[in-house]
């Protein structure tokens, strides 16, 4: 990959002198969905697919950015002297947002860059191509210019940039999973404190299979923001009767006692998801530590039901994929993963059942939705690095 990127860089920018090549991964979340802006726990892992960047410093303040995934847009040129968020910016809003965030934090770039990008995360799949691009950009800047920032800082700055430059009000999970990824481990992260623990994923005889529905409904951003507001509203009402800073602070007992204070049933259902999903995530990690994969899978299934019914972030296509997966023997658990309204499911499937899983799920998806899905038997990879 490194060689191909350098060759491409040479083609696009004329020569490849001084070029360095980097990679940052995408992520899949095993459990703990829509908890990261509610002070809860998440349990994602980094993938071996992600975003690659070939980059070098320039002698002036120009930014010359090119993506092999959007080759028809050619080189998009701008300047460090004008980094304000702009409506018209294309994909370059992600790397530019990170540069803008670095500058806001006192890490001023002494010069511009030439940058060529390539991503192998399927478009719109919900496997965090944008977070991987943000973390990649931060990691490249830190290495090129010698900025003293940790990988954890890269996650925080990536999220800040996505919230404030790109206008997507996401939590910290995606950037954290990309920046802190560790081969064969998932990350058990407390999003209230950013304390975390690596948990080895030893799935004797099972694999993690991601199924891409290849649908992405346009609701994602607006509904995401609505869910955030509903959770804030629920928290405010709960705080009138119980001492808590976030929904993630509440135990099942506390919540059962006080949930009635949330007047609107829809808002109450959202809070039920946020509180119970956090508890499920903690339990799932305990189950994994005890090697109880069956329990882990059941908690994944319960997570899906809750995201579908209480949080209402699934969609008919995803529900068909999950229902079909649940019917296959050898599937321990299956659920929607990521923000919702399309994207991917994640399933734990016995090695011996993988072929049957693919056949059955694809067949049912075609029959019921008239669509083709795609399967990835994923490996858990490391965080950002220079190649
Ligand atoms: C998106 C956001 C994350 C997280 C998930 C839902 O991926 O970027 O911060 O909220 O949705 O768990």
mmCIF file of C-alpha atoms and ligand atoms in Angstrom:
data_model
loop_
_atom_site.group_PDB
_atom_site.id
_atom_site.type_symbol
_atom_site.label_atom_id
_atom_site.label_comp_id
_atom_site.label_asym_id
_atom_site.label_seq_id
_atom_site.Cartn_x
_atom_site.Cartn_y
_atom_site.Cartn_z
ATOM 1 C CA UNK A 1 0.000 0.000 0.000
ATOM 2 C CA UNK A 2 2.837 2.396 0.893
ATOM 3 C CA UNK A 3 4.434 1.984 -2.542
ATOM 4 C CA UNK A 4 1.143 2.533 -4.381
ATOM 5 C CA UNK A 5 0.411 5.673 -2.393
ATOM 6 C CA UNK A 6 3.850 7.130 -3.055
ATOM 7 C CA UNK A 7 3.467 6.399 -6.784
ATOM 8 C CA UNK A 8 0.072 8.056 -6.814
ATOM 9 C CA UNK A 9 1.460 11.032 -4.879
ATOM 10 C CA UNK A 10 4.148 11.431 -7.519
ATOM 11 C CA UNK A 11 1.521 11.347 -10.278
ATOM 12 C CA UNK A 12 -0.687 13.921 -8.582
ATOM 13 C CA UNK A 13 1.912 16.315 -7.131
ATOM 14 C CA UNK A 14 4.738 15.929 -9.680
ATOM 15 C CA UNK A 15 7.352 14.356 -7.388
ATOM 16 C CA UNK A 16 7.359 12.428 -4.133
ATOM 17 C CA UNK A 17 10.369 13.903 -2.402
ATOM 18 C CA UNK A 18 10.105 13.956 1.385
ATOM 19 C CA UNK A 19 6.799 12.069 1.481
ATOM 20 C CA UNK A 20 5.792 10.074 4.567
ATOM 21 C CA UNK A 21 2.900 7.573 4.624
ATOM 22 C CA UNK A 22 0.481 7.064 7.530
ATOM 23 C CA UNK A 23 -2.625 5.056 8.442
ATOM 24 C CA UNK A 24 -5.472 5.405 10.955
ATOM 25 C CA UNK A 25 -8.222 2.795 11.427
ATOM 26 C CA UNK A 26 -12.013 2.835 11.320
ATOM 27 C CA UNK A 27 -13.956 1.157 14.110
ATOM 28 C CA UNK A 28 -16.808 -1.166 14.899
ATOM 29 C CA UNK A 29 -18.676 -0.876 18.181
ATOM 30 C CA UNK A 30 -19.449 -4.224 19.842
ATOM 31 C CA UNK A 31 -21.883 -2.810 22.408
ATOM 32 C CA UNK A 32 -22.634 0.534 24.131
ATOM 33 C CA UNK A 33 -24.533 2.510 21.504
ATOM 34 C CA UNK A 34 -25.664 6.105 21.982
ATOM 35 C CA UNK A 35 -24.153 6.110 25.453
ATOM 36 C CA UNK A 36 -21.087 8.225 24.655
ATOM 37 C CA UNK A 37 -22.906 11.558 24.950
ATOM 38 C CA UNK A 38 -24.739 10.333 28.058
ATOM 39 C CA UNK A 39 -21.679 9.756 30.238
ATOM 40 C CA UNK A 40 -21.937 5.993 29.732
ATOM 41 C CA UNK A 41 -19.607 3.198 28.645
ATOM 42 C CA UNK A 42 -18.791 2.026 25.122
ATOM 43 C CA UNK A 43 -16.955 -1.047 23.844
ATOM 44 C CA UNK A 44 -15.602 -0.437 20.339
ATOM 45 C CA UNK A 45 -12.552 -1.825 18.560
ATOM 46 C CA UNK A 46 -10.338 -0.490 15.787
ATOM 47 C CA UNK A 47 -10.384 -2.256 12.430
ATOM 48 C CA UNK A 48 -7.650 -3.063 9.939
ATOM 49 C CA UNK A 49 -9.434 -0.919 7.345
ATOM 50 C CA UNK A 50 -9.244 2.856 7.572
ATOM 51 C CA UNK A 51 -7.667 5.890 5.918
ATOM 52 C CA UNK A 52 -4.154 6.216 4.457
ATOM 53 C CA UNK A 53 -2.340 9.503 3.945
ATOM 54 C CA UNK A 54 0.830 10.395 1.999
ATOM 55 C CA UNK A 55 2.018 13.797 3.143
ATOM 56 C CA UNK A 56 4.888 16.280 3.070
ATOM 57 C CA UNK A 57 5.573 19.792 4.312
ATOM 58 C CA UNK A 58 5.563 22.715 1.901
ATOM 59 C CA UNK A 59 7.674 25.873 1.900
ATOM 60 C CA UNK A 60 4.651 28.182 1.863
ATOM 61 C CA UNK A 61 1.315 28.290 3.669
ATOM 62 C CA UNK A 62 -0.703 26.427 1.020
ATOM 63 C CA UNK A 63 -2.770 23.338 1.735
ATOM 64 C CA UNK A 64 -3.006 21.128 -1.345
ATOM 65 C CA UNK A 65 -5.331 18.225 -0.641
ATOM 66 C CA UNK A 66 -6.267 15.312 -2.901
ATOM 67 C CA UNK A 67 -8.337 12.203 -2.231
ATOM 68 C CA UNK A 68 -8.144 9.104 -4.416
ATOM 69 C CA UNK A 69 -11.754 8.434 -3.359
ATOM 70 C CA UNK A 70 -12.850 11.754 -4.864
ATOM 71 C CA UNK A 71 -10.339 11.893 -7.709
ATOM 72 C CA UNK A 72 -12.734 13.817 -9.945
ATOM 73 C CA UNK A 73 -12.486 16.794 -7.573
ATOM 74 C CA UNK A 74 -8.745 16.998 -8.251
ATOM 75 C CA UNK A 75 -6.377 18.873 -5.925
ATOM 76 C CA UNK A 76 -8.320 21.216 -3.645
ATOM 77 C CA UNK A 77 -6.175 24.170 -2.704
ATOM 78 C CA UNK A 78 -6.536 26.551 0.207
ATOM 79 C CA UNK A 79 -4.317 28.469 2.568
ATOM 80 C CA UNK A 80 -3.480 28.355 6.269
ATOM 81 C CA UNK A 81 -4.310 32.046 6.420
ATOM 82 C CA UNK A 82 -7.989 31.298 5.830
ATOM 83 C CA UNK A 83 -9.141 28.356 7.906
ATOM 84 C CA UNK A 84 -12.640 29.454 8.909
ATOM 85 C CA UNK A 85 -15.344 26.776 8.526
ATOM 86 C CA UNK A 86 -17.035 27.278 5.158
ATOM 87 C CA UNK A 87 -20.236 25.816 3.833
ATOM 88 C CA UNK A 88 -18.873 24.937 0.419
ATOM 89 C CA UNK A 89 -15.864 22.880 1.502
ATOM 90 C CA UNK A 90 -16.044 19.237 0.447
ATOM 91 C CA UNK A 91 -14.344 16.299 2.123
ATOM 92 C CA UNK A 92 -11.440 18.650 2.882
ATOM 93 C CA UNK A 93 -13.541 20.005 5.778
ATOM 94 C CA UNK A 94 -12.272 17.026 7.825
ATOM 95 C CA UNK A 95 -8.496 17.554 7.560
ATOM 96 C CA UNK A 96 -8.968 21.324 7.591
ATOM 97 C CA UNK A 97 -11.101 21.071 10.729
ATOM 98 C CA UNK A 98 -8.290 19.213 12.488
ATOM 99 C CA UNK A 99 -5.688 21.799 11.415
ATOM 100 C CA UNK A 100 -8.051 24.539 12.672
ATOM 101 C CA UNK A 101 -8.454 22.688 15.989
ATOM 102 C CA UNK A 102 -4.681 22.235 16.359
ATOM 103 C CA UNK A 103 -4.201 25.973 15.826
ATOM 104 C CA UNK A 104 -6.883 26.772 18.398
ATOM 105 C CA UNK A 105 -4.961 24.613 20.880
ATOM 106 C CA UNK A 106 -1.706 26.470 20.251
ATOM 107 C CA UNK A 107 -0.220 24.021 17.726
ATOM 108 C CA UNK A 108 0.266 26.438 14.850
ATOM 109 C CA UNK A 109 1.492 24.852 11.626
ATOM 110 C CA UNK A 110 4.776 26.493 10.529
ATOM 111 C CA UNK A 111 3.976 25.629 6.882
ATOM 112 C CA UNK A 112 1.346 24.143 4.604
ATOM 113 C CA UNK A 113 1.235 20.549 3.353
ATOM 114 C CA UNK A 114 0.685 18.448 0.249
ATOM 115 C CA UNK A 115 -1.607 15.560 1.199
ATOM 116 C CA UNK A 116 -2.922 12.570 -0.723
ATOM 117 C CA UNK A 117 -5.556 10.367 0.891
ATOM 118 C CA UNK A 118 -7.048 6.984 0.287
ATOM 119 C CA UNK A 119 -9.734 5.284 2.401
ATOM 120 C CA UNK A 120 -10.776 1.627 2.216
ATOM 121 C CA UNK A 121 -13.808 1.913 4.502
ATOM 122 C CA UNK A 122 -16.933 1.443 2.370
ATOM 123 C CA UNK A 123 -18.700 4.776 1.860
ATOM 124 C CA UNK A 124 -21.463 5.635 4.325
ATOM 125 C CA UNK A 125 -21.136 2.290 6.108
ATOM 126 C CA UNK A 126 -21.002 3.761 9.609
ATOM 127 C CA UNK A 127 -17.544 2.323 10.278
ATOM 128 C CA UNK A 128 -16.147 5.770 11.066
ATOM 129 C CA UNK A 129 -14.372 6.878 7.936
ATOM 130 C CA UNK A 130 -14.572 10.497 9.141
ATOM 131 C CA UNK A 131 -13.108 9.746 12.575
ATOM 132 C CA UNK A 132 -10.278 7.787 10.946
ATOM 133 C CA UNK A 133 -9.539 10.773 8.690
ATOM 134 C CA UNK A 134 -9.532 13.144 11.668
ATOM 135 C CA UNK A 135 -7.218 10.927 13.707
ATOM 136 C CA UNK A 136 -4.982 10.338 10.683
ATOM 137 C CA UNK A 137 -4.681 14.094 10.101
ATOM 138 C CA UNK A 138 -3.833 14.740 13.740
ATOM 139 C CA UNK A 139 -1.268 11.944 13.800
ATOM 140 C CA UNK A 140 0.386 13.228 10.606
ATOM 141 C CA UNK A 141 0.562 16.820 11.940
ATOM 142 C CA UNK A 142 1.997 15.657 15.242
ATOM 143 C CA UNK A 143 4.682 13.596 13.499
ATOM 144 C CA UNK A 144 5.545 16.071 10.718
ATOM 145 C CA UNK A 145 5.807 19.128 12.965
ATOM 146 C CA UNK A 146 6.833 17.474 16.245
ATOM 147 C CA UNK A 147 3.771 18.609 18.274
ATOM 148 C CA UNK A 148 3.672 17.140 21.771
ATOM 149 C CA UNK A 149 0.178 15.612 21.752
ATOM 150 C CA UNK A 150 -0.887 12.150 22.901
ATOM 151 C CA UNK A 151 -3.161 9.833 20.963
ATOM 152 C CA UNK A 152 -5.856 10.551 23.524
ATOM 153 C CA UNK A 153 -5.492 14.274 22.710
ATOM 154 C CA UNK A 154 -5.921 13.375 19.031
ATOM 155 C CA UNK A 155 -9.260 11.747 19.857
ATOM 156 C CA UNK A 156 -10.434 14.767 21.837
ATOM 157 C CA UNK A 157 -9.308 17.220 19.145
ATOM 158 C CA UNK A 158 -10.861 15.054 16.406
ATOM 159 C CA UNK A 159 -14.202 15.132 18.203
ATOM 160 C CA UNK A 160 -13.901 18.883 18.821
ATOM 161 C CA UNK A 161 -13.226 19.423 15.154
ATOM 162 C CA UNK A 162 -16.174 17.284 14.054
ATOM 163 C CA UNK A 163 -18.491 19.107 16.498
ATOM 164 C CA UNK A 164 -17.305 22.626 15.815
ATOM 165 C CA UNK A 165 -15.954 22.642 12.283
ATOM 166 C CA UNK A 166 -18.156 20.026 10.624
ATOM 167 C CA UNK A 167 -21.283 20.660 12.665
ATOM 168 C CA UNK A 168 -21.821 16.994 13.599
ATOM 169 C CA UNK A 169 -22.516 16.792 17.303
ATOM 170 C CA UNK A 170 -20.978 13.303 17.828
ATOM 171 C CA UNK A 171 -19.615 11.826 21.055
ATOM 172 C CA UNK A 172 -16.015 10.709 21.627
ATOM 173 C CA UNK A 173 -16.345 6.993 20.807
ATOM 174 C CA UNK A 174 -15.308 6.919 17.144
ATOM 175 C CA UNK A 175 -12.239 9.128 17.442
ATOM 176 C CA UNK A 176 -11.182 7.373 20.651
ATOM 177 C CA UNK A 177 -11.484 3.922 19.072
ATOM 178 C CA UNK A 178 -9.411 5.006 16.088
ATOM 179 C CA UNK A 179 -6.733 6.866 18.082
ATOM 180 C CA UNK A 180 -6.361 4.276 20.873
ATOM 181 C CA UNK A 181 -6.954 1.049 18.906
ATOM 182 C CA UNK A 182 -5.009 -2.049 19.881
ATOM 183 C CA UNK A 183 -4.730 -5.260 17.886
ATOM 184 C CA UNK A 184 -7.030 -8.041 19.118
ATOM 185 C CA UNK A 185 -8.449 -5.830 21.880
ATOM 186 C CA UNK A 186 -11.639 -3.870 22.322
ATOM 187 C CA UNK A 187 -11.640 -0.657 24.358
ATOM 188 C CA UNK A 188 -13.864 -0.457 27.430
ATOM 189 C CA UNK A 189 -14.190 3.300 27.737
ATOM 190 C CA UNK A 190 -15.964 5.348 30.378
ATOM 191 C CA UNK A 191 -16.973 8.381 28.347
ATOM 192 C CA UNK A 192 -17.590 10.447 31.497
ATOM 193 C CA UNK A 193 -13.925 10.336 32.546
ATOM 194 C CA UNK A 194 -12.105 8.960 29.465
ATOM 195 C CA UNK A 195 -10.684 6.251 31.700
ATOM 196 C CA UNK A 196 -10.376 3.068 29.722
ATOM 197 C CA UNK A 197 -9.237 -0.506 29.774
ATOM 198 C CA UNK A 198 -8.208 -2.816 26.941
ATOM 199 C CA UNK A 199 -10.117 -6.100 26.866
ATOM 200 C CA UNK A 200 -8.590 -8.925 24.829
ATOM 201 C CA UNK A 201 -11.105 -10.338 22.383
ATOM 202 C CA UNK A 202 -10.512 -14.060 22.408
ATOM 203 C CA UNK A 203 -13.359 -15.629 20.492
ATOM 204 C CA UNK A 204 -12.342 -19.271 20.361
ATOM 205 C CA UNK A 205 -14.190 -20.678 17.373
ATOM 206 C CA UNK A 206 -16.107 -17.469 16.596
ATOM 207 C CA UNK A 207 -15.562 -14.418 14.434
ATOM 208 C CA UNK A 208 -16.851 -10.855 14.326
ATOM 209 C CA UNK A 209 -18.821 -10.410 11.114
ATOM 210 C CA UNK A 210 -19.891 -6.959 9.953
ATOM 211 C CA UNK A 211 -22.781 -6.841 7.493
ATOM 212 C CA UNK A 212 -23.176 -3.695 5.427
ATOM 213 C CA UNK A 213 -26.798 -2.907 4.560
ATOM 214 C CA UNK A 214 -25.511 -0.376 2.030
ATOM 215 C CA UNK A 215 -28.353 1.928 2.965
ATOM 216 C CA UNK A 216 -27.919 5.241 4.716
ATOM 217 C CA UNK A 217 -31.055 7.228 5.441
ATOM 218 C CA UNK A 218 -30.669 10.971 5.405
ATOM 219 C CA UNK A 219 -32.185 11.263 8.882
ATOM 220 C CA UNK A 220 -28.877 10.494 10.566
ATOM 221 C CA UNK A 221 -27.752 13.991 11.581
ATOM 222 C CA UNK A 222 -31.102 15.510 12.458
ATOM 223 C CA UNK A 223 -32.309 12.446 14.376
ATOM 224 C CA UNK A 224 -28.960 12.166 16.157
ATOM 225 C CA UNK A 225 -29.321 15.714 17.431
ATOM 226 C CA UNK A 226 -32.943 15.078 18.415
ATOM 227 C CA UNK A 227 -31.891 12.024 20.469
ATOM 228 C CA UNK A 228 -29.259 14.119 22.226
ATOM 229 C CA UNK A 229 -31.852 16.738 23.115
ATOM 230 C CA UNK A 230 -34.304 14.118 24.339
ATOM 231 C CA UNK A 231 -31.635 12.629 26.604
ATOM 232 C CA UNK A 232 -30.761 16.083 27.977
ATOM 233 C CA UNK A 233 -34.432 16.679 28.682
ATOM 234 C CA UNK A 234 -34.776 13.317 30.474
ATOM 235 C CA UNK A 235 -31.687 14.045 32.551
ATOM 236 C CA UNK A 236 -33.033 17.435 33.620
ATOM 237 C CA UNK A 237 -36.267 15.863 34.823
ATOM 238 C CA UNK A 238 -34.477 13.039 36.638
ATOM 239 C CA UNK A 239 -32.175 15.540 38.346
ATOM 240 C CA UNK A 240 -35.192 17.038 40.108
ATOM 241 C CA UNK A 241 -35.573 13.784 42.075
ATOM 242 C CA UNK A 242 -32.226 11.967 42.031
ATOM 243 C CA UNK A 243 -28.622 13.069 42.307
ATOM 244 C CA UNK A 244 -26.869 12.348 38.988
ATOM 245 C CA UNK A 245 -24.594 14.199 36.576
ATOM 246 C CA UNK A 246 -25.356 12.038 33.536
ATOM 247 C CA UNK A 247 -27.736 9.220 32.599
ATOM 248 C CA UNK A 248 -24.690 6.958 32.845
ATOM 249 C CA UNK A 249 -24.555 7.600 36.608
ATOM 250 C CA UNK A 250 -27.842 5.796 37.237
ATOM 251 C CA UNK A 251 -28.164 2.201 38.413
ATOM 252 C CA UNK A 252 -31.057 0.053 37.190
ATOM 253 C CA UNK A 253 -32.696 0.389 40.627
ATOM 254 C CA UNK A 254 -32.400 4.188 40.758
ATOM 255 C CA UNK A 255 -33.801 4.453 37.294
ATOM 256 C CA UNK A 256 -36.713 2.102 37.956
ATOM 257 C CA UNK A 257 -37.609 4.153 41.041
ATOM 258 C CA UNK A 258 -37.442 7.544 39.364
ATOM 259 C CA UNK A 259 -38.234 7.022 35.662
ATOM 260 C CA UNK A 260 -41.838 8.110 36.219
ATOM 261 C CA UNK A 261 -40.711 11.697 36.671
ATOM 262 C CA UNK A 262 -40.033 11.834 32.913
ATOM 263 C CA UNK A 263 -43.419 12.962 31.694
ATOM 264 C CA UNK A 264 -43.216 12.312 27.947
ATOM 265 C CA UNK A 265 -43.245 8.566 27.120
ATOM 266 C CA UNK A 266 -40.972 9.042 24.094
ATOM 267 C CA UNK A 267 -38.395 10.932 26.133
ATOM 268 C CA UNK A 268 -38.696 8.271 28.859
ATOM 269 C CA UNK A 269 -38.052 5.506 26.304
ATOM 270 C CA UNK A 270 -34.873 7.292 25.132
ATOM 271 C CA UNK A 271 -33.628 7.515 28.716
ATOM 272 C CA UNK A 272 -34.488 3.855 29.313
ATOM 273 C CA UNK A 273 -32.231 2.945 26.410
ATOM 274 C CA UNK A 274 -29.368 5.186 27.520
ATOM 275 C CA UNK A 275 -29.418 3.947 31.129
ATOM 276 C CA UNK A 276 -29.922 0.244 30.328
ATOM 277 C CA UNK A 277 -27.457 0.195 27.422
ATOM 278 C CA UNK A 278 -24.763 1.502 29.743
ATOM 279 C CA UNK A 279 -25.548 -1.243 32.266
ATOM 280 C CA UNK A 280 -25.586 -3.864 29.475
ATOM 281 C CA UNK A 281 -22.182 -2.696 28.297
ATOM 282 C CA UNK A 282 -20.651 -3.080 31.759
ATOM 283 C CA UNK A 283 -22.242 -6.545 32.048
ATOM 284 C CA UNK A 284 -21.057 -7.536 28.565
ATOM 285 C CA UNK A 285 -17.447 -6.771 29.443
ATOM 286 C CA UNK A 286 -17.803 -8.796 32.671
ATOM 287 C CA UNK A 287 -19.228 -11.697 30.653
ATOM 288 C CA UNK A 288 -16.332 -11.510 28.223
ATOM 289 C CA UNK A 289 -13.839 -11.593 31.093
ATOM 290 C CA UNK A 290 -15.523 -14.788 32.311
ATOM 291 C CA UNK A 291 -15.355 -16.134 28.773
ATOM 292 C CA UNK A 292 -19.141 -16.281 28.685
ATOM 293 C CA UNK A 293 -19.633 -15.519 25.006
ATOM 294 C CA UNK A 294 -23.221 -16.684 25.111
ATOM 295 C CA UNK A 295 -24.140 -14.013 27.650
ATOM 296 C CA UNK A 296 -22.173 -11.445 25.647
ATOM 297 C CA UNK A 297 -24.218 -12.325 22.546
ATOM 298 C CA UNK A 298 -27.508 -12.102 24.418
ATOM 299 C CA UNK A 299 -26.618 -8.638 25.649
ATOM 300 C CA UNK A 300 -25.864 -7.643 22.045
ATOM 301 C CA UNK A 301 -29.319 -8.866 21.034
ATOM 302 C CA UNK A 302 -30.952 -6.929 23.881
ATOM 303 C CA UNK A 303 -29.005 -3.864 22.762
ATOM 304 C CA UNK A 304 -30.533 -4.166 19.295
ATOM 305 C CA UNK A 305 -34.076 -4.508 20.632
ATOM 306 C CA UNK A 306 -33.582 -1.436 22.769
ATOM 307 C CA UNK A 307 -32.091 0.607 19.891
ATOM 308 C CA UNK A 308 -34.962 -0.499 17.667
ATOM 309 C CA UNK A 309 -37.873 -0.008 20.066
ATOM 310 C CA UNK A 310 -36.862 2.506 22.743
ATOM 311 C CA UNK A 311 -34.276 4.582 20.951
ATOM 312 C CA UNK A 312 -35.800 4.213 17.457
ATOM 313 C CA UNK A 313 -32.540 4.487 15.521
ATOM 314 C CA UNK A 314 -32.821 1.291 13.483
ATOM 315 C CA UNK A 315 -34.558 1.027 10.108
ATOM 316 C CA UNK A 316 -36.437 -1.748 8.245
ATOM 317 C CA UNK A 317 -33.390 -2.867 6.237
ATOM 318 C CA UNK A 318 -31.219 -3.253 9.336
ATOM 319 C CA UNK A 319 -33.987 -5.094 11.187
ATOM 320 C CA UNK A 320 -34.218 -7.600 8.326
ATOM 321 C CA UNK A 321 -30.458 -8.230 8.559
ATOM 322 C CA UNK A 322 -30.587 -8.680 12.333
ATOM 323 C CA UNK A 323 -33.695 -10.908 12.277
ATOM 324 C CA UNK A 324 -32.100 -13.087 9.590
ATOM 325 C CA UNK A 325 -28.874 -13.333 11.604
ATOM 326 C CA UNK A 326 -30.727 -14.341 14.769
ATOM 327 C CA UNK A 327 -32.227 -17.324 12.902
ATOM 328 C CA UNK A 328 -28.872 -18.821 11.957
ATOM 329 C CA UNK A 329 -27.582 -21.430 14.339
ATOM 330 C CA UNK A 330 -24.101 -20.536 15.500
ATOM 331 C CA UNK A 331 -24.894 -16.827 15.799
ATOM 332 C CA UNK A 332 -24.328 -15.743 19.401
ATOM 333 C CA UNK A 333 -25.496 -12.176 18.927
ATOM 334 C CA UNK A 334 -26.312 -9.599 16.285
ATOM 335 C CA UNK A 335 -27.152 -5.906 16.464
ATOM 336 C CA UNK A 336 -27.048 -2.596 14.657
ATOM 337 C CA UNK A 337 -23.743 -0.783 15.184
ATOM 338 C CA UNK A 338 -22.922 2.939 15.011
ATOM 339 C CA UNK A 339 -25.210 5.947 14.756
ATOM 340 C CA UNK A 340 -28.099 4.094 13.073
ATOM 341 C CA UNK A 341 -30.607 4.602 10.240
ATOM 342 C CA UNK A 342 -28.664 2.227 8.007
ATOM 343 C CA UNK A 343 -24.988 1.349 7.915
ATOM 344 C CA UNK A 344 -23.864 -1.954 9.383
ATOM 345 C CA UNK A 345 -24.759 -4.710 11.803
ATOM 346 C CA UNK A 346 -22.217 -6.555 13.916
ATOM 347 C CA UNK A 347 -22.608 -10.269 14.667
ATOM 348 C CA UNK A 348 -20.643 -12.923 16.530
ATOM 349 C CA UNK A 349 -20.722 -16.032 14.358
ATOM 350 C CA UNK A 350 -19.285 -19.545 14.836
ATOM 351 C CA UNK A 351 -16.495 -20.302 12.337
ATOM 352 C CA UNK A 352 -18.456 -23.289 11.039
ATOM 353 C CA UNK A 353 -21.571 -21.178 10.428
ATOM 354 C CA UNK A 354 -20.033 -18.250 8.569
ATOM 355 C CA UNK A 355 -20.854 -19.534 5.076
ATOM 356 C CA UNK A 356 -24.418 -20.392 6.039
ATOM 357 C CA UNK A 357 -24.729 -16.997 7.766
ATOM 358 C CA UNK A 358 -23.694 -15.175 4.610
ATOM 359 C CA UNK A 359 -26.007 -17.230 2.406
ATOM 360 C CA UNK A 360 -29.070 -16.996 4.628
ATOM 361 C CA UNK A 361 -28.727 -13.329 5.519
ATOM 362 C CA UNK A 362 -28.028 -12.305 1.913
ATOM 363 C CA UNK A 363 -30.987 -14.375 0.690
ATOM 364 C CA UNK A 364 -33.439 -12.883 3.147
ATOM 365 C CA UNK A 365 -32.160 -9.359 2.545
ATOM 366 C CA UNK A 366 -32.598 -9.779 -1.203
ATOM 367 C CA UNK A 367 -36.078 -11.277 -0.802
ATOM 368 C CA UNK A 368 -37.405 -8.750 1.685
ATOM 369 C CA UNK A 369 -35.602 -5.546 0.681
ATOM 370 C CA UNK A 370 -34.521 -6.266 -2.902
ATOM 371 C CA UNK A 371 -30.984 -5.268 -1.931
ATOM 372 C CA UNK A 372 -27.525 -6.815 -1.830
ATOM 373 C CA UNK A 373 -25.581 -6.665 1.424
ATOM 374 C CA UNK A 374 -21.860 -7.069 1.935
ATOM 375 C CA UNK A 375 -20.009 -9.062 4.599
ATOM 376 C CA UNK A 376 -16.661 -8.395 6.251
ATOM 377 C CA UNK A 377 -15.120 -10.925 8.623
ATOM 378 C CA UNK A 378 -13.168 -8.347 10.540
ATOM 379 C CA UNK A 379 -9.877 -8.316 12.364
ATOM 380 C CA UNK A 380 -9.184 -5.949 15.243
ATOM 381 C CA UNK A 381 -6.249 -3.731 14.400
ATOM 382 C CA UNK A 382 -3.908 -1.154 15.959
ATOM 383 C CA UNK A 383 -4.335 2.618 16.167
ATOM 384 C CA UNK A 384 -2.651 5.262 13.966
ATOM 385 C CA UNK A 385 0.900 4.762 12.747
ATOM 386 C CA UNK A 386 3.508 5.665 10.181
ATOM 387 C CA UNK A 387 4.020 2.968 7.558
HETATM 388 C C1 LIG B 1 -21.998 7.871 15.942
HETATM 389 C C2 LIG B 1 -21.268 8.930 16.766
HETATM 390 C C3 LIG B 1 -20.700 8.329 18.052
HETATM 391 C C4 LIG B 1 -21.766 7.546 18.824
HETATM 392 C C5 LIG B 1 -22.509 6.587 17.886
HETATM 393 C C6 LIG B 1 -23.657 5.905 18.577
HETATM 394 O O1 LIG B 1 -21.098 6.914 15.458
HETATM 395 O O2 LIG B 1 -20.208 9.480 16.014
HETATM 396 O O3 LIG B 1 -20.131 9.343 18.842
HETATM 397 O O4 LIG B 1 -22.647 8.415 19.468
HETATM 398 O O5 LIG B 1 -22.994 7.242 16.729
HETATM 399 O O6 LIG B 1 -23.219 5.047 19.566
#
